[in-house]
Short mmCIF file of C-alpha atoms in Angstrom, two decimals:
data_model
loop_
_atom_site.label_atom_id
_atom_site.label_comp_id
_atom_site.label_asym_id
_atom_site.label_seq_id
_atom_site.Cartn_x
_atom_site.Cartn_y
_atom_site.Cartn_z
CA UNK A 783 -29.67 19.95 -12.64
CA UNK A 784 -26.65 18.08 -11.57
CA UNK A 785 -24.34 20.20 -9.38
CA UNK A 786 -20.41 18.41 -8.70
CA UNK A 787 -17.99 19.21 -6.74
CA UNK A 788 -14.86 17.88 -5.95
CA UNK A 789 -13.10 14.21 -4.47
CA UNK A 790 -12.46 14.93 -1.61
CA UNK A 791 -15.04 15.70 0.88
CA UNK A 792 -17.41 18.32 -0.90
CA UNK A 793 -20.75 18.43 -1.14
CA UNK A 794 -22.89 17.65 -4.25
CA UNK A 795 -26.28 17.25 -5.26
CA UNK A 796 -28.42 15.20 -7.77
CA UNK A 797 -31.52 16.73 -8.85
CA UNK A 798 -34.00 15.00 -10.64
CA UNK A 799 -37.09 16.41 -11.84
CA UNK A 800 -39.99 13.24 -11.88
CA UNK A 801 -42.88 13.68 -13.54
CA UNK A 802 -45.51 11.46 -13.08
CA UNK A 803 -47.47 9.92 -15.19
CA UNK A 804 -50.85 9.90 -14.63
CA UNK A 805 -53.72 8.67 -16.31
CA UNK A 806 -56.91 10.78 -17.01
CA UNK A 807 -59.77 8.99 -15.04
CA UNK A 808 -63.30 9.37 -15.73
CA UNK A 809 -65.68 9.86 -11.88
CA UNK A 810 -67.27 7.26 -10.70
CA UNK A 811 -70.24 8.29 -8.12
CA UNK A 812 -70.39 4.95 -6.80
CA UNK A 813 -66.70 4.39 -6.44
CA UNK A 814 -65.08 3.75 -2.86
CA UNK A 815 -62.91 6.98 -1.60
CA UNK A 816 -59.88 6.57 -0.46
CA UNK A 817 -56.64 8.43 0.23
CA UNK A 818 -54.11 9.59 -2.15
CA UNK A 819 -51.43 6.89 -2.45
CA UNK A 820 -48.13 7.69 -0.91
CA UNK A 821 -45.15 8.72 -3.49
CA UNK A 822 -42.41 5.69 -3.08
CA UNK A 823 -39.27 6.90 -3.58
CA UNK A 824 -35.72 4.49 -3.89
CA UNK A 825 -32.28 5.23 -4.79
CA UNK A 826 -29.76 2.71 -5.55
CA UNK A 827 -26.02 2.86 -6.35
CA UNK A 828 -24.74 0.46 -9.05
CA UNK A 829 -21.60 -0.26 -10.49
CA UNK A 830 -20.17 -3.07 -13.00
CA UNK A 831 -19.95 -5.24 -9.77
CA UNK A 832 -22.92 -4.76 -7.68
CA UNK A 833 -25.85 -2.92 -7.04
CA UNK A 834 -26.27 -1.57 -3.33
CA UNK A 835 -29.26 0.91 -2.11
CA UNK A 836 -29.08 3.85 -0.42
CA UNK A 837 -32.01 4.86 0.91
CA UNK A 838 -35.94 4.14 0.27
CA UNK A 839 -38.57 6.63 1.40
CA UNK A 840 -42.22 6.33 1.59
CA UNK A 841 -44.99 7.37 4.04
CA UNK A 842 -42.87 9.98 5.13
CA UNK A 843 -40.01 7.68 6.57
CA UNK A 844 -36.63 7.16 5.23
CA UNK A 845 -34.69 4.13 5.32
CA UNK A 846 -31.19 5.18 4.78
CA UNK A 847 -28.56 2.18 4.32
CA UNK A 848 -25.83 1.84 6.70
CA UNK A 849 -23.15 2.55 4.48
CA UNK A 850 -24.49 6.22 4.76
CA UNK A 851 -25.79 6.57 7.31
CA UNK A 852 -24.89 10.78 8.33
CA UNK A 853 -23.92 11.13 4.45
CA UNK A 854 -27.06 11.23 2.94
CA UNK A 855 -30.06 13.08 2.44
CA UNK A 856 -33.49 13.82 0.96
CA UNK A 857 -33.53 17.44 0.56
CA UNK A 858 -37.18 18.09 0.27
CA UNK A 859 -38.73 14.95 2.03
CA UNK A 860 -41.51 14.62 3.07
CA UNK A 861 -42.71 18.32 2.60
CA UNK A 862 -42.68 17.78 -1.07
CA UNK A 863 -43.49 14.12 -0.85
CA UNK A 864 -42.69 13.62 -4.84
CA UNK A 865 -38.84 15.47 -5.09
CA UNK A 866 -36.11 12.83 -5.05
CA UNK A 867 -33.37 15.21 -4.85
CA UNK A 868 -30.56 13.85 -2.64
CA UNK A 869 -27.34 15.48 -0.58
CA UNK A 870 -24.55 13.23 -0.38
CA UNK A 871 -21.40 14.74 1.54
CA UNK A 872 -18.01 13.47 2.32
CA UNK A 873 -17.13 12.23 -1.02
CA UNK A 874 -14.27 10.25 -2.32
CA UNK A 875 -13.18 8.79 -5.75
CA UNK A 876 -15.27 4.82 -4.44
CA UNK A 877 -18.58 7.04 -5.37
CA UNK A 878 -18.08 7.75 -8.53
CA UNK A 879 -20.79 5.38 -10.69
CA UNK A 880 -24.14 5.45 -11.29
CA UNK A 881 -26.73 6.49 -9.01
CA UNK A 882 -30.38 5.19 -10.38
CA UNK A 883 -33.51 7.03 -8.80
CA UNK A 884 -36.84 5.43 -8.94
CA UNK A 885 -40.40 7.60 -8.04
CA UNK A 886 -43.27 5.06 -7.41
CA UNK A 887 -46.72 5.85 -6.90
CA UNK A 888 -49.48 2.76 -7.06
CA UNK A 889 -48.35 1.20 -10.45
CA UNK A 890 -47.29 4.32 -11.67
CA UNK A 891 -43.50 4.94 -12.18
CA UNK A 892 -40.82 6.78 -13.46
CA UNK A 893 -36.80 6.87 -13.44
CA UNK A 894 -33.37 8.07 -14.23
CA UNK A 895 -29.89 7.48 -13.89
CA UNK A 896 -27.31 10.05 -13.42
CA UNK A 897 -23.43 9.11 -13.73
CA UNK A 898 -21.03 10.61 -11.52
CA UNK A 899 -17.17 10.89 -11.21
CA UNK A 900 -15.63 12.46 -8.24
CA UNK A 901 -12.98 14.72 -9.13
CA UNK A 902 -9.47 15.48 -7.60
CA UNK A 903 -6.86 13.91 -5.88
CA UNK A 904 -5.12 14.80 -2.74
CA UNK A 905 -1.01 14.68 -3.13
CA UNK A 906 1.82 15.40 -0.64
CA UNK A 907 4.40 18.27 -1.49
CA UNK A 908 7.87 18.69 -0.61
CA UNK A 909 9.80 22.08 -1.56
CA UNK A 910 12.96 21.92 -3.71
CA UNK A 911 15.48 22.39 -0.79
CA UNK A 912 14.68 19.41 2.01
CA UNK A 913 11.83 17.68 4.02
CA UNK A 914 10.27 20.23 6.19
CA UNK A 915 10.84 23.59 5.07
CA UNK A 916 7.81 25.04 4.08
CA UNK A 917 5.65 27.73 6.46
CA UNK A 918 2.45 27.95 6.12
CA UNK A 919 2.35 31.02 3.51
CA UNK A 920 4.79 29.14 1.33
CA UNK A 921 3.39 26.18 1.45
CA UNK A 922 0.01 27.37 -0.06
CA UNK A 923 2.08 29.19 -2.39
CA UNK A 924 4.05 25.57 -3.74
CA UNK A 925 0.20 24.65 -4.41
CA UNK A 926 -0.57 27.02 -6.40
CA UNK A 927 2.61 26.77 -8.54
CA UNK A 928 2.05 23.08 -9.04
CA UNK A 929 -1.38 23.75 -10.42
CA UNK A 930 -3.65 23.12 -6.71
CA UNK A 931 -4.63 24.62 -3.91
CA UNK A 932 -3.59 23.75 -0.43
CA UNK A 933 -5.80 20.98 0.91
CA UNK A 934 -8.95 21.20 3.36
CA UNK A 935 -8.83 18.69 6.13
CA UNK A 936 -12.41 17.12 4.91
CA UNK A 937 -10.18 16.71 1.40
CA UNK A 938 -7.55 14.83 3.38
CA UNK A 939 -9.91 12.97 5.04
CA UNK A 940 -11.37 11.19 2.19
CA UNK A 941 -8.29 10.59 0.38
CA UNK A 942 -7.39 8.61 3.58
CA UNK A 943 -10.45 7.02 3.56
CA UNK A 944 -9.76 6.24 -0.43
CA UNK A 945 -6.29 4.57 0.92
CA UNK A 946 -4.20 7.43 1.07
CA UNK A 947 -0.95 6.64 3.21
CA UNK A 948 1.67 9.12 3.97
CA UNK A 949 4.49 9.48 6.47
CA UNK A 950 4.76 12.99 6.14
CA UNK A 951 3.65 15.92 8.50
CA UNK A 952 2.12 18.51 6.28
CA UNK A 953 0.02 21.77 5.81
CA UNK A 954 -3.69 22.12 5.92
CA UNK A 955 -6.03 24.88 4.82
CA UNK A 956 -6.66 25.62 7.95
CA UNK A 957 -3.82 25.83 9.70
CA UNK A 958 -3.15 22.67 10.81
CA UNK A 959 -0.53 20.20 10.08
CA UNK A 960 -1.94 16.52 9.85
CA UNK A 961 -1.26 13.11 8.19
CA UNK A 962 -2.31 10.29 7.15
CA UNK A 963 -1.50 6.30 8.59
CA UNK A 964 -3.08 3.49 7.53
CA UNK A 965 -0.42 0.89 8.98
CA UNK A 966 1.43 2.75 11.69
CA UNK A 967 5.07 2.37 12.50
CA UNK A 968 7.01 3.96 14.75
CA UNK A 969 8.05 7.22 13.62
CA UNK A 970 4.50 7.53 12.24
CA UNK A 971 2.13 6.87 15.65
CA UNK A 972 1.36 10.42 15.86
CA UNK A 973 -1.31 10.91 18.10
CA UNK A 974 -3.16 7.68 17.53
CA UNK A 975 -0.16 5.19 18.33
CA UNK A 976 -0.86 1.84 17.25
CA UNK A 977 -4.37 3.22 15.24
CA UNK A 978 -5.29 3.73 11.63
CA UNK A 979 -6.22 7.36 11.03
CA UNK A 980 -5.23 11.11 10.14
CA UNK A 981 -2.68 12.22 12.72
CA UNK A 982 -2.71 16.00 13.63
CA UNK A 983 -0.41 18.91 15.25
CA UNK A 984 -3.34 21.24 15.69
CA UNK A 985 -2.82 24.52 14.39
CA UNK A 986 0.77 25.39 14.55
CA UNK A 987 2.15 28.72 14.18
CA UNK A 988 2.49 29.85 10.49
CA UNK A 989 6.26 30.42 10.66
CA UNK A 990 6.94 26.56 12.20
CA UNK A 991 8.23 24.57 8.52
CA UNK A 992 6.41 21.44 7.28
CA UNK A 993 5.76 19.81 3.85
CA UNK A 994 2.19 20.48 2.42
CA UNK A 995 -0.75 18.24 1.61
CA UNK A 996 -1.90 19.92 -2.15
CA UNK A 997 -5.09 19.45 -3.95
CA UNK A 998 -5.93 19.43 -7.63
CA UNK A 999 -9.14 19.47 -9.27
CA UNK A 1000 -9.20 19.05 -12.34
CA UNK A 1001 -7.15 19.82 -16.01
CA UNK A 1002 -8.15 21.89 -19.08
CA UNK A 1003 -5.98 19.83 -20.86
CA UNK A 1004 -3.70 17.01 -21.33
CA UNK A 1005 -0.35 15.82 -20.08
CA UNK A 1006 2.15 13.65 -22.68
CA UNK A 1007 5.69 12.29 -22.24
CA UNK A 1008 8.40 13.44 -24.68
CA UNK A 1009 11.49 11.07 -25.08
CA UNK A 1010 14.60 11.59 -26.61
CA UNK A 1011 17.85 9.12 -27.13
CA UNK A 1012 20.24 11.42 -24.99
CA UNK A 1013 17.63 13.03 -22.80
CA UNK A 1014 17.17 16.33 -21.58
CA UNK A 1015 18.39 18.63 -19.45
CA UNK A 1016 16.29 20.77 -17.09
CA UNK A 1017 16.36 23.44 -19.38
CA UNK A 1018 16.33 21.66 -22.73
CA UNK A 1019 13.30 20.06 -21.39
CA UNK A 1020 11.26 23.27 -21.14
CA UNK A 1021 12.19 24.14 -24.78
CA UNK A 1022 11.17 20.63 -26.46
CA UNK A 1023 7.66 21.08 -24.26
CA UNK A 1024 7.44 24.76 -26.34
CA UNK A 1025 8.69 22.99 -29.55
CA UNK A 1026 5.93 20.85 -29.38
CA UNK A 1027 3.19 23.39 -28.70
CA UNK A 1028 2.70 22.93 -24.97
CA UNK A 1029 5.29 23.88 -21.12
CA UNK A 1030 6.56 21.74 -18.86
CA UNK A 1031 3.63 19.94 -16.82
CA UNK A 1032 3.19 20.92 -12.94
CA UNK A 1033 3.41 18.01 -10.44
CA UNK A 1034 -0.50 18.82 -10.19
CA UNK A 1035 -0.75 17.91 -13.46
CA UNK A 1036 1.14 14.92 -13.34
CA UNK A 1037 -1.00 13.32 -10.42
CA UNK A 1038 -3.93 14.04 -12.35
CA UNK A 1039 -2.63 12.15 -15.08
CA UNK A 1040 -1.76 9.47 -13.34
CA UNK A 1041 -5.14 9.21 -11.60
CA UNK A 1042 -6.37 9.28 -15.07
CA UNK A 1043 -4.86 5.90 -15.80
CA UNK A 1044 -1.42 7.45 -17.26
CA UNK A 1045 1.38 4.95 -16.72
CA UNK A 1046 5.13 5.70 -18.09
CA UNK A 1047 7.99 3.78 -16.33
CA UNK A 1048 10.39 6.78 -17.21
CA UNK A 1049 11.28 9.72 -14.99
CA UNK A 1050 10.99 12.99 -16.54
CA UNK A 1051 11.20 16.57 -15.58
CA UNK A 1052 8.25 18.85 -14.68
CA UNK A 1053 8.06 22.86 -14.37
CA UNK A 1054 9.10 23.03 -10.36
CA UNK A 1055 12.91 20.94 -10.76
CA UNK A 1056 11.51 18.02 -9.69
CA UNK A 1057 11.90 14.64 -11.68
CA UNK A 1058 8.90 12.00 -11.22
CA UNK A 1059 6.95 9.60 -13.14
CA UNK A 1060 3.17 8.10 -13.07
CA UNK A 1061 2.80 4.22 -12.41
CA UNK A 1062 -0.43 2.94 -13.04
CA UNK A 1063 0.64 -0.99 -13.76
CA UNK A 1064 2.89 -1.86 -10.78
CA UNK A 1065 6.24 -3.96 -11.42
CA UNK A 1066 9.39 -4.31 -10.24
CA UNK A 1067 11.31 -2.07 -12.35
CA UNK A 1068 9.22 1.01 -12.36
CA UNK A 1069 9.51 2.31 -8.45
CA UNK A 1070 9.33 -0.69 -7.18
CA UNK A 1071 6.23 -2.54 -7.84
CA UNK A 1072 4.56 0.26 -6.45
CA UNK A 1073 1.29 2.41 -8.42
CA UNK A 1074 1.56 6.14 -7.51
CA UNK A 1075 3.39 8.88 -8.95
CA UNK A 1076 7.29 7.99 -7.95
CA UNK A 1077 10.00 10.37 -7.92
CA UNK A 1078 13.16 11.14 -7.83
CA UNK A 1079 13.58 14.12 -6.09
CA UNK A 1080 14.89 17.66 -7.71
CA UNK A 1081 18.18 16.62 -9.43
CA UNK A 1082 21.04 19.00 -10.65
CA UNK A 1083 19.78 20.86 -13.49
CA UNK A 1084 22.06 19.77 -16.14
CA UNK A 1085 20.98 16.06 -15.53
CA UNK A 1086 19.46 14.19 -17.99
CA UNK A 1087 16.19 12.96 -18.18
CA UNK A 1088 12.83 12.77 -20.64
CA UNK A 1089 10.03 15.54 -19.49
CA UNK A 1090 6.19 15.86 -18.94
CA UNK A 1091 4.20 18.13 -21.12
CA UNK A 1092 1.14 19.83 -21.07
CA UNK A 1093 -1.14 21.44 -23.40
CA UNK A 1094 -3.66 22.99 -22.57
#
């Protein structure tokens, strides 16, 4: 069985059951004895681009590639010499592919292939008022009303290591407030200075304000964009989403999208105020050549713009 969890640092594990095949030989008293040959066991990664190995195992060693190196497992091995089940932690959106598993044993062989695709995506949160006014129990409740959960620091972690880059002092699951720099600046050293990495406050007391790092898993349905010649209001926006069978999308919902390849160079409201839009195909008109989800803060209700749908 294949057992998934999410992007951003969770654990999952690939099961496969090998059976071997193995011929029926007829005894022969003069033969040689010898020992059982040793189960071989290989698993390699492979994607449209290249194919890179993980780890081989035989003779009750393991040869794990550097790439992960502390990441990566082999649950069973070598007490059950034959079970190629594997634990790979810390995982971000650059491991979803296909992970082939090959089970060797003299010229016998067998093997599968199991696809995987990390999901979730890590996204910074700001509240409706101003930058930085969120404590801690409000800022897991803004989560959970954009459709996510407030963010682990593992989750964090490997959206950073995905490329994440953020400016922005935020909430943690556990208390902490942290951030992530890939090309520092000055008002962003943190405590790393002039180093690439996730900055942190430490815990900090749950009534200090901060913005909020959010993470969504996955959708039970889809987001669309609804356009109209004179636009919508706030509120004219929720009722053409109802019109059309479906409610104003969360900004969850909207990174999700956009991580799912949506790309729509018009802002549009979404169910907290705010007024954003997903850019898959950067150019210079659409947020400025930059990919992301771009926004454009939480305008005056009665301002006019197109909206983001979802139906679930």
């Amino acid at each position: 069985p294949l057992k998934l969890f999410s992007f951003m640092c969770l654990v999952f594990l690939i099961s496969l059951e090998i059976k071997e095949k193995m011929s029926k030989v007829v005894d022969d008293p003069g033969a040689p004895t010898s020992a059982p040959l040793a189960h071989r066991i290989k698993w390699t990664y492979i994607t449209k681009e290249k194919t890179a190995q993980i780890l081989v195992a035989t003779k009750g060693k393991i040869s794990v590639a550097t790439e992960y190196l502390d990441r990566v497992t082999l649950v069973s091995y070598p007490q059950v010499p034959s079970d190629a089940t594997i634990e790979i932690t810390e995982l971000s959106s650059k491991d979803s592919g296909t992970y082939r598993c090959e089970v060797t044993m003299g010229i016998e062989g067998s093997s599968d292939n199991v696809d995987i695709q990390v999901q979730g995506i890590v996204f910074h949160y700001r509240a409706i008022s101003t930058r930085y006014t969120l404590t801690f129990d409000r800022a897991k409740e803004a989560c959970v009303m954009n459709g996510a959960t407030i963010a682990t620091p593992a989750q964090l972690q490997a959206a950073y290591d995905d490329g994440y880059h953020q400016c922005d002092a935020g909430w943690l699951s556990d208390q902490t407030v942290r951030y992530p720099i890939h090309e520092p600046r000055e008002p962003c050293f943190g405590d790393k200075h002039n180093f690439p990495g996730v900055r942190t406050y430490g815990i900090r007391d749950v009534n200090e304000t901060y913005d909020v790092y959010c993470f969504a898993e996955k959708m039970s349905g889809r987001v669309f964009y609804s356009m109209s010649i004179d636009k919508f209001s706030f509120y004219e926006a929720k009722d053409q989403c109802v019109k059309l069978g479906a409610r104003l999308a969360t900004t969850g919902e909207l990174y999700l999208a956009w991580k799912d390849g949506m790309d729509v160079c018009n802002a549009g409201w979404l169910a907290d105020r705010s007024v954003r839009y997903p850019i898959n195909i950067p150019r210079p008109q659409c947020g400025g050549g930059l990919v992301g989800v771009r926004t454009t803060g939480f305008p005056d209700e009665h301002s006019r713009y197109d909206a983001y749908c979802f139906k679930g």
